[in-house]
Short mmCIF file of C-alpha atoms and ligand atoms in Angstrom, two decimals:
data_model
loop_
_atom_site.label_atom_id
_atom_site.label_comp_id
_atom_site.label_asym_id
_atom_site.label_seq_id
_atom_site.Cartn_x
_atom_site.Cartn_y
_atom_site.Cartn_z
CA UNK W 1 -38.10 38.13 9.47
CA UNK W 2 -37.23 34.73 8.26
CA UNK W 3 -36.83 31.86 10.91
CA UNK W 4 -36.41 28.00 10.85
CA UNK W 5 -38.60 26.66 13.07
CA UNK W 6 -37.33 22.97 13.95
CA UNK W 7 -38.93 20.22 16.19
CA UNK W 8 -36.14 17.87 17.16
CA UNK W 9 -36.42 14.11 17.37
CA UNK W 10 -36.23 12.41 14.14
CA UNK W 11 -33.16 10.46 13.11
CA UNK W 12 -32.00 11.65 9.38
CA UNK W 13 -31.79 8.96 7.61
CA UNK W 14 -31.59 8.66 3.31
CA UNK W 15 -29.64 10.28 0.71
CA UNK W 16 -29.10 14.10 0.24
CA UNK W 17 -26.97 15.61 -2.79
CA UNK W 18 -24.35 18.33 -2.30
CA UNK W 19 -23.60 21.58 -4.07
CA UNK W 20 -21.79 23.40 -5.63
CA UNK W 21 -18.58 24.59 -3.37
CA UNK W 22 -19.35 28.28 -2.75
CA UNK W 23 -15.99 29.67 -1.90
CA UNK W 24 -14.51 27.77 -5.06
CA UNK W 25 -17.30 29.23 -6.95
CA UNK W 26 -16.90 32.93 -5.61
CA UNK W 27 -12.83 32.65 -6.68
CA UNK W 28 -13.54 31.03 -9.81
CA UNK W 29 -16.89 33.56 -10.81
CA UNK W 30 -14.04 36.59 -9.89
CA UNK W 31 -11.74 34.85 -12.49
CA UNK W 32 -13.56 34.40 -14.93
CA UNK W 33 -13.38 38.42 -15.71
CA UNK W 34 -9.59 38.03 -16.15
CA UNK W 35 -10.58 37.10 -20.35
CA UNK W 36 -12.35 38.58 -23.09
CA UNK W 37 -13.82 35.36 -24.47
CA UNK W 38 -16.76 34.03 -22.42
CA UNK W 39 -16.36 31.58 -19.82
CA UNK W 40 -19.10 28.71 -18.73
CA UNK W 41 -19.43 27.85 -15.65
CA UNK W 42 -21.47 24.59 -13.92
CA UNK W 43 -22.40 23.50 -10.31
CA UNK W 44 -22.60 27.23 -8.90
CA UNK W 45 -24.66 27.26 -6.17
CA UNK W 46 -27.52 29.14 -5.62
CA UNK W 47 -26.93 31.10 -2.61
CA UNK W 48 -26.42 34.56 -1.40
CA UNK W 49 -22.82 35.08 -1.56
CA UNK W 50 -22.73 34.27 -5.07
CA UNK W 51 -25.54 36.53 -5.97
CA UNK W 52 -23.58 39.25 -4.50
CA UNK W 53 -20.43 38.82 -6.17
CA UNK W 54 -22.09 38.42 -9.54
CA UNK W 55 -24.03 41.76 -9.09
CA UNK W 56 -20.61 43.45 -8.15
CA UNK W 57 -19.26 41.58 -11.45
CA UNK W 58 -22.17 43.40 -13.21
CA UNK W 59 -21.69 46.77 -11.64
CA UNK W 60 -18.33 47.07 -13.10
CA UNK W 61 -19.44 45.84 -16.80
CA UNK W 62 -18.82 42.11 -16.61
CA UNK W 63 -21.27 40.42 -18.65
CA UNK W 64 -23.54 37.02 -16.71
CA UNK W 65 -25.97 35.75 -18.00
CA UNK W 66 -27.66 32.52 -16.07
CA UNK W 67 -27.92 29.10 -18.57
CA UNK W 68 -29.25 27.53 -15.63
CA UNK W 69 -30.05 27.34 -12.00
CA UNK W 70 -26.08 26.47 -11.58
CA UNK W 71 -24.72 27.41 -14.63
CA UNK W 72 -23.24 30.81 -15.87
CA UNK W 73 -21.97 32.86 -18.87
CA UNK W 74 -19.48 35.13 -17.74
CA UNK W 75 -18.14 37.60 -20.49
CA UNK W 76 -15.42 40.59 -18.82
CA UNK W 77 -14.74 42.02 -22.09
CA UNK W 78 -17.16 44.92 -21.66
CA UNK W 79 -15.38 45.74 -18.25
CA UNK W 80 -15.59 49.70 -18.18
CA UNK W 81 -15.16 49.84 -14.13
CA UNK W 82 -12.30 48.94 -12.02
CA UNK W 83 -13.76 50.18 -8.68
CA UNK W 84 -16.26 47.72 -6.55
CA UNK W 85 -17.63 49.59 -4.10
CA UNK W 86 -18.41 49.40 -0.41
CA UNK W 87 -21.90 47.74 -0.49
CA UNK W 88 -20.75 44.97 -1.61
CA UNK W 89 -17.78 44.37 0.62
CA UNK W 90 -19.88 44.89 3.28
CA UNK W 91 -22.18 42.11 2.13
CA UNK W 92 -20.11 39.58 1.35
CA UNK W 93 -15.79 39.93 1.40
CA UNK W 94 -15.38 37.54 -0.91
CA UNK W 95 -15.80 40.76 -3.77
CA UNK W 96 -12.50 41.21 -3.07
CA UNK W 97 -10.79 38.73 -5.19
CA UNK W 98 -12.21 41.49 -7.89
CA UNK W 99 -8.97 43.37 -6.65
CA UNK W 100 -6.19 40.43 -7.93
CA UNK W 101 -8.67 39.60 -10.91
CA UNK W 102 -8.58 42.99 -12.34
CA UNK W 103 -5.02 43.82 -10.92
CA UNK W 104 -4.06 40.68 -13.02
CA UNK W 105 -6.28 41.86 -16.21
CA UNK W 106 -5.82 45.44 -15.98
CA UNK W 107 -2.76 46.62 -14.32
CA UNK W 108 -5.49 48.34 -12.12
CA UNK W 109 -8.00 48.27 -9.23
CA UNK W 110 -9.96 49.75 -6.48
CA UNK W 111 -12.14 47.73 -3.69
CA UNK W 112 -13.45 48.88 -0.61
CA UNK W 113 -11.22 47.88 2.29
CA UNK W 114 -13.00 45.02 4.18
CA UNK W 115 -14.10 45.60 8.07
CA UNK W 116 -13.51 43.16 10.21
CA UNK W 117 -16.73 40.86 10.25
CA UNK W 118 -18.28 38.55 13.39
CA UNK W 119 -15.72 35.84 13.31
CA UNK W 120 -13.28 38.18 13.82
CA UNK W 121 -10.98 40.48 12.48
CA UNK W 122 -9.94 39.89 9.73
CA UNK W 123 -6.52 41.17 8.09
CA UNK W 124 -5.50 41.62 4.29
CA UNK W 125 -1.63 42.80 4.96
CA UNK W 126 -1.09 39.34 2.88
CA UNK W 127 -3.02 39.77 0.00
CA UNK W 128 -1.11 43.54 -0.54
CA UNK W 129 2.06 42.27 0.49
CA UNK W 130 1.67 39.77 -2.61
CA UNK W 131 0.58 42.64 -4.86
CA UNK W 132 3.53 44.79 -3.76
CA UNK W 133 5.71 41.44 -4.44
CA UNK W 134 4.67 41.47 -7.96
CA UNK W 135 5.93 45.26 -8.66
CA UNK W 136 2.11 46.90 -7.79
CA UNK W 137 1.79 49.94 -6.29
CA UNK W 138 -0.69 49.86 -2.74
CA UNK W 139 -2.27 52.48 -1.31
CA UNK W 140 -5.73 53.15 0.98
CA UNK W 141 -7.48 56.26 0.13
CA UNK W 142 -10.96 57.05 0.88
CA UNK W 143 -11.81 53.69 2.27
CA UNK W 144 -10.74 51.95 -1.08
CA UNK W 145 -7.59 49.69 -1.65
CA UNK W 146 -6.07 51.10 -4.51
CA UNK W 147 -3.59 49.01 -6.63
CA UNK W 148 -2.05 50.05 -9.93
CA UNK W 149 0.89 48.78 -11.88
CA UNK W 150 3.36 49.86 -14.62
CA UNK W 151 4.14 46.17 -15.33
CA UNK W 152 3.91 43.01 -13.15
CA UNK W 153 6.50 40.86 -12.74
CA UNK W 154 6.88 37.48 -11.42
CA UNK W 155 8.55 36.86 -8.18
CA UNK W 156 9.15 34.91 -4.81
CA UNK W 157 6.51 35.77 -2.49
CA UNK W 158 6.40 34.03 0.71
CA UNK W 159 3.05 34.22 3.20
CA UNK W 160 3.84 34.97 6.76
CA UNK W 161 0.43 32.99 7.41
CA UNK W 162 -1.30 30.45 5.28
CA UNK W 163 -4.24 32.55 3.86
CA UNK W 164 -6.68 31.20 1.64
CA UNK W 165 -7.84 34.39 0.25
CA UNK W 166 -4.40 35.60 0.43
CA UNK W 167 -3.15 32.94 -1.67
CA UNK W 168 -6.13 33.43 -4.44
CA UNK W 169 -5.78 36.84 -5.03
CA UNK W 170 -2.13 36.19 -5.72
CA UNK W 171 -2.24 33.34 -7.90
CA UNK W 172 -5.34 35.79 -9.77
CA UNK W 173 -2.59 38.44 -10.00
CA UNK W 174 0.29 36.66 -11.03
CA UNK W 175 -0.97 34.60 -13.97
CA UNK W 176 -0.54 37.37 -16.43
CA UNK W 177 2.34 38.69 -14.89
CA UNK W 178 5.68 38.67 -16.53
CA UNK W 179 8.18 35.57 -15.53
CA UNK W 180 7.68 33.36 -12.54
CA UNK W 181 5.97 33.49 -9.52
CA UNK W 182 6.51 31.24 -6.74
CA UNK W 183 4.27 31.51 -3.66
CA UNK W 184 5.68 29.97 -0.75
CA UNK W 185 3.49 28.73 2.44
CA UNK W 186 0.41 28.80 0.20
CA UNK W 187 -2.88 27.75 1.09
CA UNK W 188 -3.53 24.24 0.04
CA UNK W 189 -7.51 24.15 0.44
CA UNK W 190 -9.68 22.39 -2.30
CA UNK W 191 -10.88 25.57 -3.39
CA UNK W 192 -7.49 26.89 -3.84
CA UNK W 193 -6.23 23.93 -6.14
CA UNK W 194 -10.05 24.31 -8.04
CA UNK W 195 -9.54 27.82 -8.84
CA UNK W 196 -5.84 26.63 -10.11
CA UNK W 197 -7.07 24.23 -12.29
CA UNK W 198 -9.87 26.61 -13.80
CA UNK W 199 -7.10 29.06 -14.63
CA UNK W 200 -4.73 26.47 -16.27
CA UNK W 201 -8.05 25.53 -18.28
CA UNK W 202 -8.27 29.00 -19.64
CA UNK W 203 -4.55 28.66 -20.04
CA UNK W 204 -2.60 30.02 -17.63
CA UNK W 205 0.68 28.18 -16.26
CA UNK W 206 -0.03 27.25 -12.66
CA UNK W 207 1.79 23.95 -10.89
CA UNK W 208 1.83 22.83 -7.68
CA UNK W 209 -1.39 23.67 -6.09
CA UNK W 210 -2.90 21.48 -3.49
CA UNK W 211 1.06 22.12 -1.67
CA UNK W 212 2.91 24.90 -0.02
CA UNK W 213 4.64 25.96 -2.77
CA UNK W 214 2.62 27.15 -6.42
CA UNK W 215 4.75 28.04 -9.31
CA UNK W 216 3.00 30.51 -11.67
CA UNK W 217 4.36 31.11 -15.43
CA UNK W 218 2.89 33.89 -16.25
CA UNK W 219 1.49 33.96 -20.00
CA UNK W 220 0.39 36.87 -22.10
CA UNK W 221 -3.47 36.26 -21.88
CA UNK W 222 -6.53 34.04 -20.94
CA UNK W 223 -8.91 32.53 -23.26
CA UNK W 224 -12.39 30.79 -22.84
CA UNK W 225 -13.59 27.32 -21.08
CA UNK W 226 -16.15 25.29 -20.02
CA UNK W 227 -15.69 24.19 -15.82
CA UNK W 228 -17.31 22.83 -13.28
CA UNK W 229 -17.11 24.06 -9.59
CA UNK W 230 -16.05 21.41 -7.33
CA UNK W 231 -18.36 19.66 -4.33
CA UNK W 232 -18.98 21.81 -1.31
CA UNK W 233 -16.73 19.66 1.31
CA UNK W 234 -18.43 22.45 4.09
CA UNK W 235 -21.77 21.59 3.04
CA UNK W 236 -20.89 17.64 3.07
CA UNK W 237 -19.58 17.81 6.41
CA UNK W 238 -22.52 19.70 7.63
CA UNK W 239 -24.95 16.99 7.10
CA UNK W 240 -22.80 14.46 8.01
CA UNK W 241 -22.37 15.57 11.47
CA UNK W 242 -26.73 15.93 11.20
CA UNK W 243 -26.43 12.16 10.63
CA UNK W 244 -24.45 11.59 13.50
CA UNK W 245 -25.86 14.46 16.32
CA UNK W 246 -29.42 12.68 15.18
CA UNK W 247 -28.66 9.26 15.24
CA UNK W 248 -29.31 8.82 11.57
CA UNK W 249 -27.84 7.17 8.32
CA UNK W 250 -27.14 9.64 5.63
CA UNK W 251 -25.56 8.74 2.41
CA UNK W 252 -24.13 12.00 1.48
CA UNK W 253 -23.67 12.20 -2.50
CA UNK W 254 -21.78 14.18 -5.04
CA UNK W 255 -18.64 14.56 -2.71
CA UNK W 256 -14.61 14.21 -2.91
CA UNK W 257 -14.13 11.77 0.12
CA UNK W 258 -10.62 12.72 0.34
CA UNK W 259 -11.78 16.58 0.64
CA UNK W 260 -13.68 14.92 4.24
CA UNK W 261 -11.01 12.59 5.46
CA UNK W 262 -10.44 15.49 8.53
CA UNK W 263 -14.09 15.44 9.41
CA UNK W 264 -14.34 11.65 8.35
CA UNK W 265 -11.57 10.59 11.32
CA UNK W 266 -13.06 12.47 13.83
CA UNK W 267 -16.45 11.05 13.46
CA UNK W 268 -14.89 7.58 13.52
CA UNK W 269 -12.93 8.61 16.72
CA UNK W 270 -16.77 9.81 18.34
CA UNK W 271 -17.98 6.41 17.81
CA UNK W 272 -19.51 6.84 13.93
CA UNK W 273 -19.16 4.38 11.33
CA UNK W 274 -18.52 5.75 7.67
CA UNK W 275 -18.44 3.90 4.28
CA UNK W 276 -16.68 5.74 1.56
CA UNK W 277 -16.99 5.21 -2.33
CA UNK W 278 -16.10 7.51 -5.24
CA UNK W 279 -18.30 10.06 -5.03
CA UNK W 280 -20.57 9.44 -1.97
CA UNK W 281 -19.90 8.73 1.78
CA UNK W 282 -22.41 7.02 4.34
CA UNK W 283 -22.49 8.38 7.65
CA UNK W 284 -24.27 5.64 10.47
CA UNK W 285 -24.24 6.92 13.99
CA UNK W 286 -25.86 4.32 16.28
CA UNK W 287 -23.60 4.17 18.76
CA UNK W 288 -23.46 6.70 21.77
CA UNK W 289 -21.01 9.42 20.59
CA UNK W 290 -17.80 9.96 22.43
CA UNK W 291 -15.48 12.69 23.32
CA UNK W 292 -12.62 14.29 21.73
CA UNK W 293 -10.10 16.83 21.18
CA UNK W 294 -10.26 19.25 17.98
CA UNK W 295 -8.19 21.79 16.90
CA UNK W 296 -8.64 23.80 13.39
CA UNK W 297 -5.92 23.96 11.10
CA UNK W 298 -5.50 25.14 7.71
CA UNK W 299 -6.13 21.97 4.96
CA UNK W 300 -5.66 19.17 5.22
CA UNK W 301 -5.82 20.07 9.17
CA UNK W 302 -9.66 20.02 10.25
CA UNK W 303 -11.50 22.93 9.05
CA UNK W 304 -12.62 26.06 11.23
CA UNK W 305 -15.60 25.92 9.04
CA UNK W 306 -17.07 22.88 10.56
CA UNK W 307 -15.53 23.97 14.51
CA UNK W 308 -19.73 24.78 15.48
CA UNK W 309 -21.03 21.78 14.08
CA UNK W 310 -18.78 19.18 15.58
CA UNK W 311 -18.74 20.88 18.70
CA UNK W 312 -22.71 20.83 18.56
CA UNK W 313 -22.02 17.10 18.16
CA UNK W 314 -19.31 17.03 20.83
CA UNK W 315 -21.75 18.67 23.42
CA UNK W 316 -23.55 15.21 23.16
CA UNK W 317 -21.17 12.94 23.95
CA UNK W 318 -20.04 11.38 26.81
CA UNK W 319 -17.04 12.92 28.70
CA UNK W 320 -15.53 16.31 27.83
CA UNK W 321 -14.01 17.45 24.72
CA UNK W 322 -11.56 20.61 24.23
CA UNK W 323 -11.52 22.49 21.03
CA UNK W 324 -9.23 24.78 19.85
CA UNK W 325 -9.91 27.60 17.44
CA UNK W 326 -6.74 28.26 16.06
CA UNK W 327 -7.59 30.24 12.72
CA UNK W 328 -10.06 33.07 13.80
CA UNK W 329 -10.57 34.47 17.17
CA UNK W 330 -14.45 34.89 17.10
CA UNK W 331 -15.69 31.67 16.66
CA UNK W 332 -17.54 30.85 19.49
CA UNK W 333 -20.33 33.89 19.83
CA UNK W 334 -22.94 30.34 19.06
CA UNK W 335 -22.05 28.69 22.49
CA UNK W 336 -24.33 31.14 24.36
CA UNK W 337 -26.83 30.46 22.10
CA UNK W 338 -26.14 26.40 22.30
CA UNK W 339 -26.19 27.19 25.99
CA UNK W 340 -30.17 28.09 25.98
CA UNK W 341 -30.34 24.69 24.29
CA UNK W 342 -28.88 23.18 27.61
CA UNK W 343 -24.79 22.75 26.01
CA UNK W 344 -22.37 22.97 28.87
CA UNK W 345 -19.76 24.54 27.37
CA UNK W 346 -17.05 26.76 28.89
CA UNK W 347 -14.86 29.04 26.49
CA UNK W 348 -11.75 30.23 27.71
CA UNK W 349 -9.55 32.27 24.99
CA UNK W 350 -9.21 30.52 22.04
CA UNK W 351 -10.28 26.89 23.72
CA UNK W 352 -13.70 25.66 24.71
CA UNK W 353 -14.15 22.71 27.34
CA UNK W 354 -17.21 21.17 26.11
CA UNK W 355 -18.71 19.01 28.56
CA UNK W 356 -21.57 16.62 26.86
CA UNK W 357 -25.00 16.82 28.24
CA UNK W 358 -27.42 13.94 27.72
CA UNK W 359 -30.03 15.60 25.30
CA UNK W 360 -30.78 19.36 24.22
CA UNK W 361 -34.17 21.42 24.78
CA UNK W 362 -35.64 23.27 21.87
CA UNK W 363 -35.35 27.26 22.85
CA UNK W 364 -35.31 30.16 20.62
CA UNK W 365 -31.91 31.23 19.28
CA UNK W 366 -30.10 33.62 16.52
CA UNK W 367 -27.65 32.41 14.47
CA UNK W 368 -24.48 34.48 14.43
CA UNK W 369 -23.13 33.57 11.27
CA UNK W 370 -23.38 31.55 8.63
CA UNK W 371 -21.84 28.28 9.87
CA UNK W 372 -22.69 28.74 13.18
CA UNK W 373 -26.20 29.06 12.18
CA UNK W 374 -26.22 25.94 10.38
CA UNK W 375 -24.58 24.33 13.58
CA UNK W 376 -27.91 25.73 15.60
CA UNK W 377 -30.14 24.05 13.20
CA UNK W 378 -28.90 20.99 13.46
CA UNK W 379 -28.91 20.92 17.34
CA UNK W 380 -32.39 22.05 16.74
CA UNK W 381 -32.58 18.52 15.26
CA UNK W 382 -32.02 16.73 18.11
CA UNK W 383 -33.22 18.73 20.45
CA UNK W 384 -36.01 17.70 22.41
CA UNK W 385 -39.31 20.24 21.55
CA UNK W 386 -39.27 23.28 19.15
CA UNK W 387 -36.37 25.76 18.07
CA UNK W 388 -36.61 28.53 16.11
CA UNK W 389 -33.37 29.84 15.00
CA UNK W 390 -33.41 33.65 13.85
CA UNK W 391 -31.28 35.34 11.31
CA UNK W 392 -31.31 32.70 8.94
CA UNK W 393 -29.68 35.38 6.29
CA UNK W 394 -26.73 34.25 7.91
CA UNK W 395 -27.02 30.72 6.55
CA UNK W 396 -28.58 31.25 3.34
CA UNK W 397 -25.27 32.93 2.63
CA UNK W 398 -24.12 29.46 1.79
CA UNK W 399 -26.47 26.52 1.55
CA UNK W 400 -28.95 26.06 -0.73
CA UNK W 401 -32.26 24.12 0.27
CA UNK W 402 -30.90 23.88 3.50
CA UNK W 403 -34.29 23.05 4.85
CA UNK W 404 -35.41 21.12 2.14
CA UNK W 405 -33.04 19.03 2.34
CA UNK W 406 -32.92 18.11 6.02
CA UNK W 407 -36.89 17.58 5.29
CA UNK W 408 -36.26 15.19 2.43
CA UNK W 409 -34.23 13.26 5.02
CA UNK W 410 -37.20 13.62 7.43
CA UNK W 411 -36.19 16.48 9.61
CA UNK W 412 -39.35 18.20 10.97
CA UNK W 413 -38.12 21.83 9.46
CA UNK W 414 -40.05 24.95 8.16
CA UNK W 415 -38.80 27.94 7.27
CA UNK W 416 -41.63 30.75 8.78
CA UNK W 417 -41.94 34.07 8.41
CA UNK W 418 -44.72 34.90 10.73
CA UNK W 419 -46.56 34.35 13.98
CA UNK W 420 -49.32 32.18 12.25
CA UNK W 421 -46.80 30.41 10.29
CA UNK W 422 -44.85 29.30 13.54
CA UNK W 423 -48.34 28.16 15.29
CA UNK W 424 -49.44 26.28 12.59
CA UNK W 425 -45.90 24.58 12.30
CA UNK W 426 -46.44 23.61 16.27
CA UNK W 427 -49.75 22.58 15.51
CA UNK W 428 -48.36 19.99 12.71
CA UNK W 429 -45.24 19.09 14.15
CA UNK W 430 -45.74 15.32 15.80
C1 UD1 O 1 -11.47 31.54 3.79
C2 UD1 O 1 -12.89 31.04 3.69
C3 UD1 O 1 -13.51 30.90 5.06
C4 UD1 O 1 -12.63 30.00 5.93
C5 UD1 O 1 -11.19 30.49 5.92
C6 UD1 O 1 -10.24 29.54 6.64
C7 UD1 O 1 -13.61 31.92 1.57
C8 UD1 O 1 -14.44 32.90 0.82
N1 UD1 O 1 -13.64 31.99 2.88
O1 UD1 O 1 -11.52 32.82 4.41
O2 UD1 O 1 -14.80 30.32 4.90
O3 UD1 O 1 -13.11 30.05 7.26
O4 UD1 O 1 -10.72 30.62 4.57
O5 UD1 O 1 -10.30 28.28 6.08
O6 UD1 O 1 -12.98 31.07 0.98
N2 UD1 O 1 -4.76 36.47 7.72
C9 UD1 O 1 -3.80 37.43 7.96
N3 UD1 O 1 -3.44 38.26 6.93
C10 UD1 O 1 -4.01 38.18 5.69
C11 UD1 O 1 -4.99 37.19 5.46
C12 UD1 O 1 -5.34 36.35 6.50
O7 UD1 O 1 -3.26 37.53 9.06
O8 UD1 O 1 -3.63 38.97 4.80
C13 UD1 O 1 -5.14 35.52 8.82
C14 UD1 O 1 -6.60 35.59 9.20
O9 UD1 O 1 -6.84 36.59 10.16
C15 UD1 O 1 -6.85 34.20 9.75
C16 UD1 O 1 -5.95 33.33 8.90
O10 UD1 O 1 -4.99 34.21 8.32
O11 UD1 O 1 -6.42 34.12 11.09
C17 UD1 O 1 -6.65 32.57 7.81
O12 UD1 O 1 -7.44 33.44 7.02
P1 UD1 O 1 -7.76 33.16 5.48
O13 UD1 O 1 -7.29 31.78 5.14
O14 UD1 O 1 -7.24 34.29 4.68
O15 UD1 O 1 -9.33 33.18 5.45
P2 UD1 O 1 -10.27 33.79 4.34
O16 UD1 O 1 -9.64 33.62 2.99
O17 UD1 O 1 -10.72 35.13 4.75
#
């Protein structure tokens, strides 16, 4: 089995690039089925989840052929199956935005009916309520969500919760729809407004993404374009918290700043200093880091997607922080893990009292998922000794080069496979 094996120490200092964003990519890859023509798409990143979703793309017909190692041809005009099955829900849930993509296309669609998954459970009573909205019929039979409709027609949905995925898979199955839609208490995430703006380019009528209320014309079909996925603000904020939990100086490049300015205040408020420019922010941490209080929120609120790596910052700094998980109910299965690193951290329902400690110990751990993996790594980083963090599946699901990257900005990181590989990394490892 794949581990990183990590010895802690070095400050990360230098530049590092940034992706591809992978759950703008997996929305806009799912789209790109909804025309005939063929559909180009740049800055994909090269990870797991999108593998996944473009093999399920394949298995019902859709044309992709790679240009490059982030660009695509997607042609869905060959489309001869509207049923993705289980094994690829169970890899990665993302396949589901298949459902409002063909829904939208074809009148018609069956996916496997997601699980929960370990961040929680995870409902989709949204994403059919929407369909049902638009005139679709819903039913669950044999494990599959089953959607089928005479006609679609445009109408006032409202979302009991802000949903992300809820709000894609409606937007996907409303621009072809007859009339208007309007979703109210929509998601406002980057990756919402990027999928938006990739469906207007292949001409569909969408306004008002990026606020709680999208207005969707519908229009009678979708033709071809060339787009580029937008940065990876997850990714960003994942190595600037490395620059800060290390001591370091990062210059983080080919970002939206004002995708960051959650992540951006907070590290000001734990004692970082950050310089911003168009498309690159500089992260300096050489101050002792400070406490604070989090809580996740949907955008522009600070993402539950970077809840384990802050709070692997916040368990260094002086005092105690509280953070709140207020979007899933699973999110914390990494503090026991932190907690063989030395964290003091007590979680009690949706809150966890961190209380900072003055320095980590390298210790073997497993990363739960994918961004709590990533926050184990970089406590690995500036911990004193070795880690090795298991499962690193987990966090290939969405970052590319992760270790290579963290090396270029001299991280001592190797990703080892078996006992020899470990020793000899120990042996190396100054
Ligand atoms: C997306 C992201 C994920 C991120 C999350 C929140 C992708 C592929 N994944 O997940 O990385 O952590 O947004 O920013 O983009 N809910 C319902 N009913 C529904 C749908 C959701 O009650 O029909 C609840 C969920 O249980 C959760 C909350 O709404 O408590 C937000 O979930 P949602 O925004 O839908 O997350 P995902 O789209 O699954």
């Amino acid at each position: 089995m794949e581990q990183y094996a990590i010895k802690g120490g070095n400050p990360l200092v230098g530049e590092v690039e940034i992706g591809g964003a992978k759950n703008a990519a997996l929305a806009i890859l799912a789209a790109s089925i909804m025309t005939d023509e063929t559909v180009l798409i740049e800055n994909v990143p090269d990870v797991r989840d999108i593998h996944v979703l473009l093999q399920a793309m394949e298995s019902i017909g859709a044309i992709v052929s790679k240009v490059d190692r982030h660009t695509y041809k997607i042609n869905g005009s060959q489309i001869s199956s509207l049923t993705i099955e289980d094994d690829y829900i169970k890899k990665i849930r993302a396949s589901y935005y298949l459902l409002g993509a063909l829904l939208g296309k074809y009148k018609e669609a069956a996916v496997a009916l997601p699980g929960g998954c370990n961040i929680g459970s995870r409902p989709i009573d949204q994403h059919i309520k929407g369909f049902k909205g638009l005139g679709a019929n819903v039913k669950i039979e044999h494990g599959l969500i089953v959607t089928r409709a005479d006609e679609l027609i445009g109408n006032h949905i409202y979302m009991d919760v802000v949903t992300v995925g809820g709000t894609i898979n409606v937007m996907m199955a409303s621009v072809m729809a007859q009339g208007q839609t309007i979703i109210e208490n929509a998601a406002k995430e980057p990756h919402v407004v990027d999928l938006a703006n990739f469906l207007n380019s292949m001409g569909a009528n969408i306004k008002g993404a990026g606020t709680d209320v999208i207005r969707i014309k519908g229009v009678d079909k979708l033709h071809k374009t060339e787009y580029a996925v937008i940065p990876d603000q997850i990714e960003a904020g994942t190595f600037m918290m490395a620059a800060a939990i290390t001591k370091g100086d990062i210059t983080i490049k080919n970002v939206i700043p004002k995708h960051l300015e959650s992540i951006t205040a907070k590290l000001i408020e734990i004692g970082c200093e950050i310089e911003e420019s168009d498309d690159a922010v500089r992260v300096v941490s050489s101050k002792p880091l400070q406490h604070t209080q989090i809580k996740t929120l949907p955008y522009p609120g600070f993402p539950t997607d970077m809840q384990p790596q802050i709070s692997v910052a916040l368990g260094l700094s002086q005092g105690t922080s509280i953070v709140t998980e207020s979007i899933f109910e699973n999110r914390f299965k990494y503090v026991d893990e932190l907690a063989r690193m030395g964290a003091d951290i007590k979680v009690e329902g949706n809150t966890a009292i961190i209380t900072g400690v003055s320095g980590y110990t390298g210790a073997s751990v497993s990363a739960p998922d994918l961004r709590a993996g990533a926050a184990l790594v970089i406590a690995g980083l500036a911990a004193e000794g070795v880690t090795i963090v298991d499962d690193i599946k987990y966090i290939e699901r969405g970052y590319e080069d992760f270790n290579l990257k963290l090396k270029k900005l001299g991280a001592q990181i190797e990703k080892v496979t078996t006992e020899r590989d470990y020793r000899k990394f120990k042996f190396q490892a100054v």
